[in-house]
């Protein structure tokens, strides 16, 4: 008599040979009932994925839920070892536990492990093992699985993220290394790495199970990360099985850990791809949606570090530029003051006048530089406030020209009159923009060539243009001149003082009004700077 149908195929290996085993029919019935209860309870539990293993961990049978859980078709598990399905990181402790259990019939144990499905995806699972090798009905080790992936994965991620945040400090390179290491641990990857360009070299922060290191790649073109960096891609690059690439990848890290799968998550800074966070696994591997989300979150940690690095670089640039720009007016003021002191009483009135004028000009330059830096710091601390009121733009343009005269600008400034409607704007801020643009235009214009200022009305905005006959700005620099500290490299621009903050400030001020600012070339030579203010 075979009790197979009653278990509805859930435990196909459980067959209970009763006939011929016992002579006493009462004993037989009782024994059969107790066995039946035991196996019915097993069958009940078999609503979960379950399998029967031999004492070496080879799978002999399993129910359909088990093969479905692992993404395998029926029969595909035959001959597969349980250890092939356990995540490498959990293997040492799991194999110890299994060996102990296998040596003692009747022993049961429960443990938490990560099981891998056919796509290499890891599931957190509670695994119940029972040593039944001494039971003739189902000789072997019974394994039942409780899928905990959802809650356990979420808890584990939160724990890992906390751990990672605790490890982050003020050392930016160290932080990147820690993030790379955590990414490897969170994904149980065989290697993880962060690649970024540094002064024309590809730098890699790499973590394997054995070590962490940071180095420059000799031949960057071979790195898989380069495929992401070269495209400036915003989307991740996932190669489930590197064998599918045709040619064997020569990625140095992939070869070091004999990787079969690669995942490269771009790291963005200010809308640009600046690096790639990569994971390497020895098995072909799919990525679940929430894993992709977690990885892009980890990449965000890296981009925050990149942001800090960028800010530190900006600060260093600021110190360099400011120190360089201050030196000139300081030496003028000191030199002329020293002359006055040395030759007091021996200098004519005119000469003293000339010297005092130079000292005043030097001091003014110092005042200009410091006020520009203060203004930038105000803007960056988010303290830029625009208080709008009804502004007569034509009158404001006249004020700007007067201000330029007061600053001692002698080059011709021509204001083309126009009928302008009143605009809602912050007059002091718009004046600042006009002065920055006129100042530059006058600075770069050759002697005698006028700077022209026009204003026109569009459908929903006014457009103000400042035009000069200077050297013009090369097309490739026309966007970049609005960046902080950016100065055109060309020789013609070089002899003139400047710290590269004016246009950056102008853009911040215009955009705070909801307007745009840009620059074009001018027919016949020179530049045109235009900005808009919404009506
Ligand atoms: P600064 O003038 O202090 O260097 P800006 O931000 O005002 O800083 O300008 C950035 C750069 O843009 C300048 O260094 C110069 O190279 C270029 N530039 C700005 N205005 C003009 C102009 N009217 N003609 C030619 N080049 C200009």
XYZ file of C-alpha atoms and ligand atoms in Angstrom:
562
model
C 0.000 0.000 0.000
C 1.434 3.277 -1.009
C 0.349 6.555 0.589
C 1.171 8.813 -2.237
C -2.027 10.348 -3.556
C -3.014 11.548 -0.065
C -0.050 13.840 0.026
C -1.089 15.387 -3.229
C 2.266 15.004 -4.844
C 3.891 17.429 -2.436
C 6.255 14.772 -1.154
C 6.646 12.407 -4.069
C 9.448 10.529 -2.345
C 7.350 9.594 0.670
C 6.023 6.116 0.108
C 5.111 4.045 3.092
C 5.522 0.339 2.543
C 3.315 -1.149 5.260
C 2.351 -4.616 4.050
C 4.638 -7.377 5.122
C 6.416 -5.228 7.665
C 4.434 -6.138 10.733
C 2.479 -9.256 11.611
C 0.131 -7.858 14.216
C -2.674 -6.031 12.376
C -3.484 -3.773 15.400
C 0.095 -2.765 15.853
C 0.277 -2.287 12.167
C -2.738 0.053 12.104
C -1.506 2.049 15.100
C 1.960 2.323 13.738
C 0.613 3.290 10.365
C -1.521 6.029 11.982
C 1.401 7.487 13.862
C 3.516 7.453 10.730
C 0.682 8.949 8.795
C 0.380 11.803 11.283
C 4.077 12.452 11.122
C 4.109 12.583 7.341
C 0.908 14.557 7.144
C 2.607 17.147 9.289
C 5.557 16.999 6.951
C 3.251 17.381 4.010
C 1.658 20.363 5.690
C 5.014 21.956 6.072
C 5.703 21.117 2.500
C 3.581 24.034 1.456
C 6.985 25.495 1.768
C 9.817 24.596 -0.570
C 11.335 21.326 0.643
C 13.908 18.788 -0.506
C 15.424 15.488 0.519
C 19.216 15.419 0.601
C 21.774 12.706 1.138
C 24.305 13.085 3.909
C 26.741 14.816 1.513
C 24.160 17.495 0.740
C 23.267 16.196 -2.763
C 19.643 16.810 -3.638
C 17.817 13.508 -4.223
C 14.286 14.753 -4.492
C 12.467 18.000 -4.010
C 8.939 19.290 -4.226
C 7.760 21.600 -6.964
C 7.838 24.656 -4.729
C 11.521 24.097 -4.098
C 12.443 23.958 -7.773
C 10.166 26.927 -8.485
C 11.777 28.878 -5.630
C 15.163 28.369 -7.186
C 13.902 29.061 -10.680
C 14.709 25.553 -11.931
C 12.634 23.223 -14.017
C 11.641 19.770 -12.817
C 14.529 17.363 -12.895
C 17.091 20.150 -13.193
C 18.030 19.832 -9.552
C 18.911 16.178 -9.732
C 22.557 15.738 -8.906
C 22.880 19.348 -7.755
C 24.483 19.826 -4.365
C 22.870 22.056 -1.754
C 26.222 23.737 -1.295
C 26.071 24.980 -4.903
C 23.002 26.960 -3.883
C 24.459 28.618 -0.814
C 25.994 32.057 -1.082
C 29.797 31.901 -0.780
C 29.870 34.151 2.236
C 27.576 31.844 4.232
C 29.319 28.668 3.095
C 31.906 28.134 5.841
C 29.445 28.306 8.748
C 26.748 26.435 6.823
C 28.967 23.529 5.853
C 30.110 23.139 9.487
C 26.508 23.068 10.624
C 25.526 20.587 7.932
C 28.397 18.237 8.735
C 27.415 18.221 12.400
C 23.777 17.559 11.562
C 24.594 14.820 9.066
C 26.588 12.946 11.679
C 23.683 12.649 14.102
C 20.435 10.958 13.063
C 17.363 12.562 14.607
C 18.977 15.994 14.940
C 17.118 19.078 13.705
C 18.379 22.600 13.235
C 17.304 25.941 11.832
C 19.649 28.502 10.344
C 19.596 31.667 8.236
C 21.380 31.547 4.888
C 21.331 33.202 1.519
C 20.256 30.788 -1.215
C 21.062 31.524 -4.831
C 18.620 30.874 -7.613
C 19.585 29.956 -11.174
C 20.112 33.629 -12.043
C 22.532 34.021 -9.176
C 20.020 36.129 -7.224
C 20.390 35.714 -3.490
C 17.371 35.027 -1.282
C 17.490 35.335 2.451
C 15.955 32.204 3.846
C 15.399 30.389 7.115
C 16.383 26.776 6.478
C 15.095 23.898 8.600
C 17.171 20.716 8.428
C 16.187 17.338 9.905
C 18.379 14.325 9.878
C 16.054 11.416 9.006
C 18.694 9.029 7.646
C 17.477 6.336 10.027
C 13.856 6.513 8.818
C 13.125 3.957 6.167
C 10.224 6.050 4.866
C 12.306 9.011 3.789
C 15.914 8.186 4.438
C 17.988 11.304 4.150
C 18.109 14.854 5.358
C 14.937 16.832 4.984
C 15.341 20.478 4.124
C 12.595 23.062 4.314
C 12.938 26.666 3.273
C 11.199 29.763 4.536
C 11.710 32.684 2.170
C 12.597 35.771 4.187
C 13.973 37.802 1.314
C 11.603 40.731 1.648
C 11.842 41.553 5.344
C 15.301 40.117 5.994
C 16.801 41.867 2.997
C 15.263 45.152 4.044
C 16.552 44.790 7.608
C 19.974 43.709 6.429
C 20.199 46.670 4.068
C 19.253 49.111 6.799
C 21.892 47.547 9.080
C 24.522 47.659 6.341
C 23.723 51.268 5.499
C 24.011 52.218 9.174
C 27.311 50.423 9.376
C 28.490 52.228 6.252
C 27.399 55.651 7.501
C 29.259 55.076 10.771
C 32.417 54.334 8.759
C 32.283 57.599 6.796
C 34.470 60.423 8.050
C 36.401 63.390 6.750
C 38.858 61.432 4.593
C 37.225 61.464 1.154
C 39.413 58.762 -0.411
C 38.934 56.568 2.667
C 35.182 57.102 2.430
C 35.096 55.983 -1.195
C 37.084 52.877 -0.271
C 34.615 52.127 2.537
C 31.615 52.569 0.262
C 33.174 50.258 -2.332
C 33.879 47.675 0.405
C 30.326 47.905 1.736
C 28.872 47.492 -1.755
C 30.843 44.261 -2.083
C 29.584 42.992 1.258
C 25.965 43.993 0.700
C 25.864 42.189 -2.643
C 28.166 39.332 -1.592
C 30.163 40.197 -4.688
C 33.541 38.658 -5.419
C 34.877 42.115 -6.168
C 33.652 45.675 -6.244
C 35.323 48.798 -7.542
C 34.882 52.476 -8.215
C 36.496 53.892 -11.355
C 37.010 57.566 -12.127
C 39.274 59.683 -14.317
C 41.929 61.660 -12.502
C 44.127 63.961 -14.568
C 43.923 61.716 -17.626
C 44.438 58.434 -15.714
C 41.832 55.892 -14.722
C 41.894 55.491 -10.977
C 40.314 52.470 -9.340
C 39.324 51.846 -5.739
C 38.954 48.065 -5.596
C 37.796 45.622 -2.943
C 37.983 41.845 -3.098
C 37.404 39.363 -0.301
C 41.136 39.451 0.440
C 42.123 43.091 0.116
C 41.258 46.691 -0.629
C 43.471 48.929 -2.722
C 43.530 52.083 -4.753
C 45.650 52.300 -7.910
C 45.872 53.715 -11.415
C 45.214 51.346 -14.319
C 48.008 50.986 -16.848
C 45.658 50.191 -19.682
C 42.307 51.773 -18.856
C 40.687 50.870 -22.174
C 40.390 47.251 -21.036
C 38.272 48.040 -17.990
C 34.587 47.291 -18.475
C 33.881 50.471 -16.520
C 35.401 52.376 -19.421
C 32.460 51.352 -21.593
C 30.204 53.266 -19.206
C 32.550 56.228 -18.757
C 33.246 56.602 -22.453
C 29.570 56.849 -23.292
C 28.978 59.249 -20.379
C 26.113 56.867 -19.714
C 23.492 57.585 -17.114
C 22.091 54.045 -17.270
C 23.831 51.085 -15.638
C 25.661 48.504 -17.736
C 24.732 44.957 -16.758
C 26.376 41.920 -18.304
C 24.700 38.878 -16.767
C 27.219 36.484 -18.249
C 30.503 37.892 -19.499
C 30.839 34.837 -21.739
C 28.023 36.347 -23.829
C 30.292 39.251 -24.847
C 32.006 37.075 -27.421
C 35.551 38.231 -26.927
C 36.875 37.462 -23.429
C 36.863 40.700 -21.422
C 40.303 41.804 -20.372
C 39.042 43.772 -17.421
C 41.815 43.397 -14.828
C 39.473 42.987 -11.876
C 37.196 40.574 -13.732
C 40.170 38.367 -14.519
C 41.540 38.596 -10.999
C 38.368 37.153 -9.452
C 37.375 35.051 -12.507
C 34.131 37.017 -12.737
C 31.225 35.833 -14.870
C 28.950 38.794 -14.285
C 29.424 42.568 -14.223
C 27.259 45.469 -13.139
C 28.422 49.079 -13.570
C 26.370 51.834 -11.973
C 27.237 55.354 -13.173
C 28.029 57.954 -10.511
C 26.766 61.405 -11.402
C 27.919 64.847 -10.367
C 26.176 68.018 -11.548
C 24.392 66.046 -14.265
C 27.567 64.408 -15.612
C 28.860 60.848 -15.258
C 32.082 61.182 -13.281
C 32.677 57.559 -12.288
C 31.316 54.008 -12.214
C 30.615 51.798 -9.225
C 31.089 48.180 -10.316
C 30.227 44.735 -8.960
C 31.781 41.470 -10.120
C 30.393 37.989 -9.377
C 31.864 34.611 -10.154
C 28.443 33.341 -11.181
C 26.240 34.715 -13.949
C 23.881 36.973 -12.096
C 20.610 38.785 -12.587
C 19.752 41.862 -10.484
C 16.336 42.287 -8.880
C 14.698 45.670 -9.053
C 15.260 46.505 -5.381
C 18.898 45.459 -5.705
C 19.298 47.911 -8.569
C 17.662 50.577 -6.401
C 20.034 49.809 -3.523
C 23.037 50.007 -5.791
C 21.975 53.341 -7.210
C 21.562 54.549 -3.616
C 25.103 53.407 -2.822
C 26.281 55.201 -5.974
C 24.606 58.298 -4.550
C 26.856 57.968 -1.477
C 29.829 58.016 -3.841
C 28.488 61.037 -5.678
C 28.175 62.879 -2.346
C 31.869 62.191 -1.793
C 32.567 63.441 -5.314
C 30.584 66.558 -4.485
C 32.750 67.147 -1.406
C 35.856 66.623 -3.486
C 34.566 69.093 -6.049
C 33.877 71.646 -3.303
C 37.316 71.152 -1.791
C 38.809 71.638 -5.247
C 36.769 74.829 -5.694
C 38.052 76.108 -2.371
C 41.633 75.359 -3.397
C 41.010 77.123 -6.727
C 39.555 80.087 -4.882
C 42.590 80.344 -2.616
C 44.970 80.061 -5.610
C 43.137 82.614 -7.720
C 42.550 85.053 -4.895
C 46.135 84.860 -3.642
C 47.340 85.420 -7.201
C 44.968 88.322 -7.866
C 45.584 90.039 -4.537
C 49.323 89.997 -4.961
C 49.305 92.551 -7.792
C 47.260 95.356 -6.133
C 48.962 94.717 -2.785
C 52.395 95.197 -4.319
C 51.203 98.375 -6.082
C 49.850 99.859 -2.858
C 52.979 98.881 -0.904
C 55.407 100.047 -3.593
C 53.836 103.480 -4.022
C 53.366 104.010 -0.271
C 57.042 103.163 0.222
C 58.034 105.673 -2.519
C 55.964 108.385 -0.806
C 57.630 107.624 2.500
C 61.181 107.507 1.103
C 60.913 110.678 -0.969
C 58.611 112.740 1.226
C 59.207 116.429 0.554
C 61.249 115.734 -2.584
C 58.287 114.942 -4.852
C 56.339 117.513 -6.884
C 52.606 118.019 -6.197
C 51.755 116.314 -9.498
C 53.873 113.295 -8.682
C 52.327 112.940 -5.243
C 48.899 113.176 -6.869
C 49.796 110.480 -9.378
C 51.131 108.188 -6.653
C 48.042 108.681 -4.486
C 45.833 107.888 -7.492
C 47.721 104.620 -8.054
C 47.376 103.717 -4.392
C 43.657 104.445 -4.577
C 43.289 102.284 -7.697
C 45.108 99.409 -5.992
C 42.911 99.734 -2.912
C 39.798 99.819 -5.112
C 40.893 96.614 -6.809
C 41.350 95.009 -3.395
C 37.887 96.164 -2.396
C 36.414 94.793 -5.628
C 38.004 91.368 -5.180
C 36.907 91.022 -1.564
C 33.365 92.213 -2.264
C 33.054 89.762 -5.175
C 34.194 86.878 -2.971
C 31.766 87.917 -0.254
C 28.980 88.091 -2.805
C 29.759 84.581 -4.064
C 29.792 83.255 -0.530
C 26.391 84.884 0.061
C 25.009 83.252 -3.077
C 26.423 79.851 -2.139
C 25.078 79.919 1.363
C 21.646 80.340 -0.175
C 21.424 83.889 1.156
C 20.680 85.344 -2.259
C 17.326 87.016 -1.831
C 15.590 88.803 -4.647
C 13.147 91.484 -3.511
C 11.092 92.353 -6.558
C 9.472 95.700 -7.190
C 8.292 97.582 -10.269
C 11.439 98.753 -12.015
C 11.900 101.332 -14.784
C 14.529 99.467 -16.795
C 15.574 102.421 -18.967
C 16.334 104.467 -15.838
C 18.269 101.515 -14.409
C 20.403 101.298 -17.575
C 21.230 104.999 -17.222
C 22.205 104.393 -13.567
C 24.483 101.527 -14.622
C 26.303 103.762 -17.119
C 26.706 106.460 -14.437
C 28.109 103.857 -12.067
C 30.673 102.827 -14.666
C 31.746 106.442 -15.060
C 32.019 106.778 -11.283
C 34.272 103.709 -11.296
C 36.588 105.580 -13.609
C 35.734 103.696 -16.835
C 36.552 106.081 -19.646
C 35.713 103.955 -22.688
C 32.613 105.095 -24.619
C 29.376 103.514 -23.395
C 26.448 103.975 -25.769
C 22.930 103.380 -24.531
C 20.363 102.818 -27.294
C 17.047 104.079 -25.998
C 13.900 101.987 -26.279
C 10.371 102.078 -24.958
C 10.419 99.497 -22.195
C 7.526 98.385 -20.034
C 8.180 98.267 -16.282
C 9.537 94.907 -15.064
C 9.172 93.222 -11.703
C 12.769 92.827 -10.503
C 15.238 93.583 -7.736
C 16.831 96.824 -9.033
C 20.096 96.482 -7.052
C 20.648 92.929 -8.335
C 19.891 93.839 -11.964
C 22.264 96.801 -11.604
C 24.945 94.395 -10.394
C 24.465 92.211 -13.496
C 24.665 95.235 -15.794
C 27.829 96.489 -14.121
C 29.499 93.067 -14.389
C 28.702 92.838 -18.117
C 29.644 96.452 -18.896
C 32.831 96.125 -16.854
C 33.928 93.075 -18.858
C 32.918 94.656 -22.164
C 34.910 97.812 -21.384
C 37.840 95.754 -20.095
C 38.173 93.753 -23.323
C 37.261 96.531 -25.807
C 40.117 98.171 -27.649
C 40.588 101.885 -26.960
C 37.984 104.038 -28.668
C 35.649 101.192 -29.578
C 32.296 101.830 -27.879
C 30.421 99.386 -25.689
C 26.785 99.360 -26.779
C 23.788 98.514 -24.632
C 20.335 97.742 -26.017
C 17.107 96.434 -24.588
C 14.123 94.958 -26.416
C 10.771 93.439 -25.544
C 9.744 89.876 -26.417
C 6.383 88.177 -25.808
C 6.920 87.535 -22.124
C 10.344 88.945 -21.366
C 12.736 91.813 -21.915
C 16.131 91.098 -23.446
C 19.103 93.247 -22.498
C 22.281 93.053 -24.616
C 25.776 94.342 -23.878
C 28.014 94.376 -26.992
C 31.707 95.012 -27.385
C 34.424 94.912 -30.023
C 36.885 92.917 -27.920
C 38.603 89.630 -28.860
C 35.347 87.650 -28.607
C 34.975 84.337 -26.811
C 35.802 81.040 -28.559
C 32.649 78.967 -29.187
C 33.815 76.134 -26.903
C 34.166 78.562 -23.976
C 30.837 80.330 -24.363
C 28.994 78.162 -21.839
C 31.917 77.661 -19.537
C 32.656 81.354 -18.894
C 29.630 81.292 -16.564
C 31.279 78.645 -14.391
C 33.025 79.635 -11.203
C 36.680 80.691 -11.778
C 36.530 79.923 -15.475
C 38.754 82.142 -17.575
C 39.398 81.873 -21.279
C 42.871 80.455 -21.902
C 43.620 82.588 -24.964
C 46.551 84.956 -24.710
C 44.439 88.044 -25.470
C 42.478 87.467 -22.292
C 45.478 86.918 -20.120
C 47.017 90.268 -19.384
C 43.833 91.588 -17.754
C 43.039 91.152 -14.078
C 40.103 88.981 -13.065
C 39.162 86.100 -10.863
C 36.503 84.444 -12.966
C 33.611 85.107 -10.603
C 31.783 87.961 -12.325
C 29.841 85.991 -14.912
C 29.130 83.217 -12.418
C 27.541 85.799 -10.131
C 25.674 87.387 -13.034
C 24.162 84.016 -13.962
C 23.108 83.321 -10.364
C 21.464 86.747 -10.119
C 19.658 86.457 -13.472
C 18.440 82.941 -12.764
C 17.188 84.021 -9.343
C 14.859 86.329 -11.302
C 13.702 83.475 -13.540
C 15.700 84.801 -16.490
C 18.475 83.392 -18.737
C 21.927 84.645 -19.642
C 24.152 83.650 -22.559
C 26.872 84.890 -24.817
C 27.365 84.889 -28.598
C 29.870 86.223 -31.070
C 29.279 89.584 -32.730
C 29.282 90.227 -36.419
C 32.390 92.222 -37.259
C 34.154 90.935 -34.116
C 33.544 91.089 -30.401
C 31.068 89.558 -27.964
C 27.409 89.987 -27.134
C 26.191 89.135 -23.647
C 22.412 88.912 -23.353
C 20.106 88.302 -20.435
C 16.370 88.186 -20.036
C 13.986 89.226 -17.284
C 10.461 87.824 -17.303
C 7.615 90.290 -17.720
P 36.855 87.871 -14.653
O 36.537 88.907 -15.647
O 36.939 88.364 -13.266
O 37.996 86.959 -15.030
P 34.260 86.828 -15.404
O 33.482 85.704 -14.810
O 33.605 88.141 -15.462
O 35.611 86.872 -14.589
O 34.685 86.381 -16.845
C 35.191 85.106 -17.066
C 36.080 85.089 -18.281
O 35.278 85.265 -19.447
C 37.089 86.196 -18.335
O 38.258 85.835 -17.641
C 37.358 86.328 -19.804
O 38.277 85.320 -20.205
C 36.003 85.994 -20.428
N 35.195 87.207 -20.764
C 34.205 87.749 -20.035
N 33.654 88.804 -20.659
C 34.311 88.932 -21.830
C 34.195 89.833 -22.930
N 33.298 90.818 -22.956
N 35.033 89.636 -23.979
C 35.927 88.658 -23.981
N 36.082 87.765 -22.975
C 35.283 87.895 -21.903
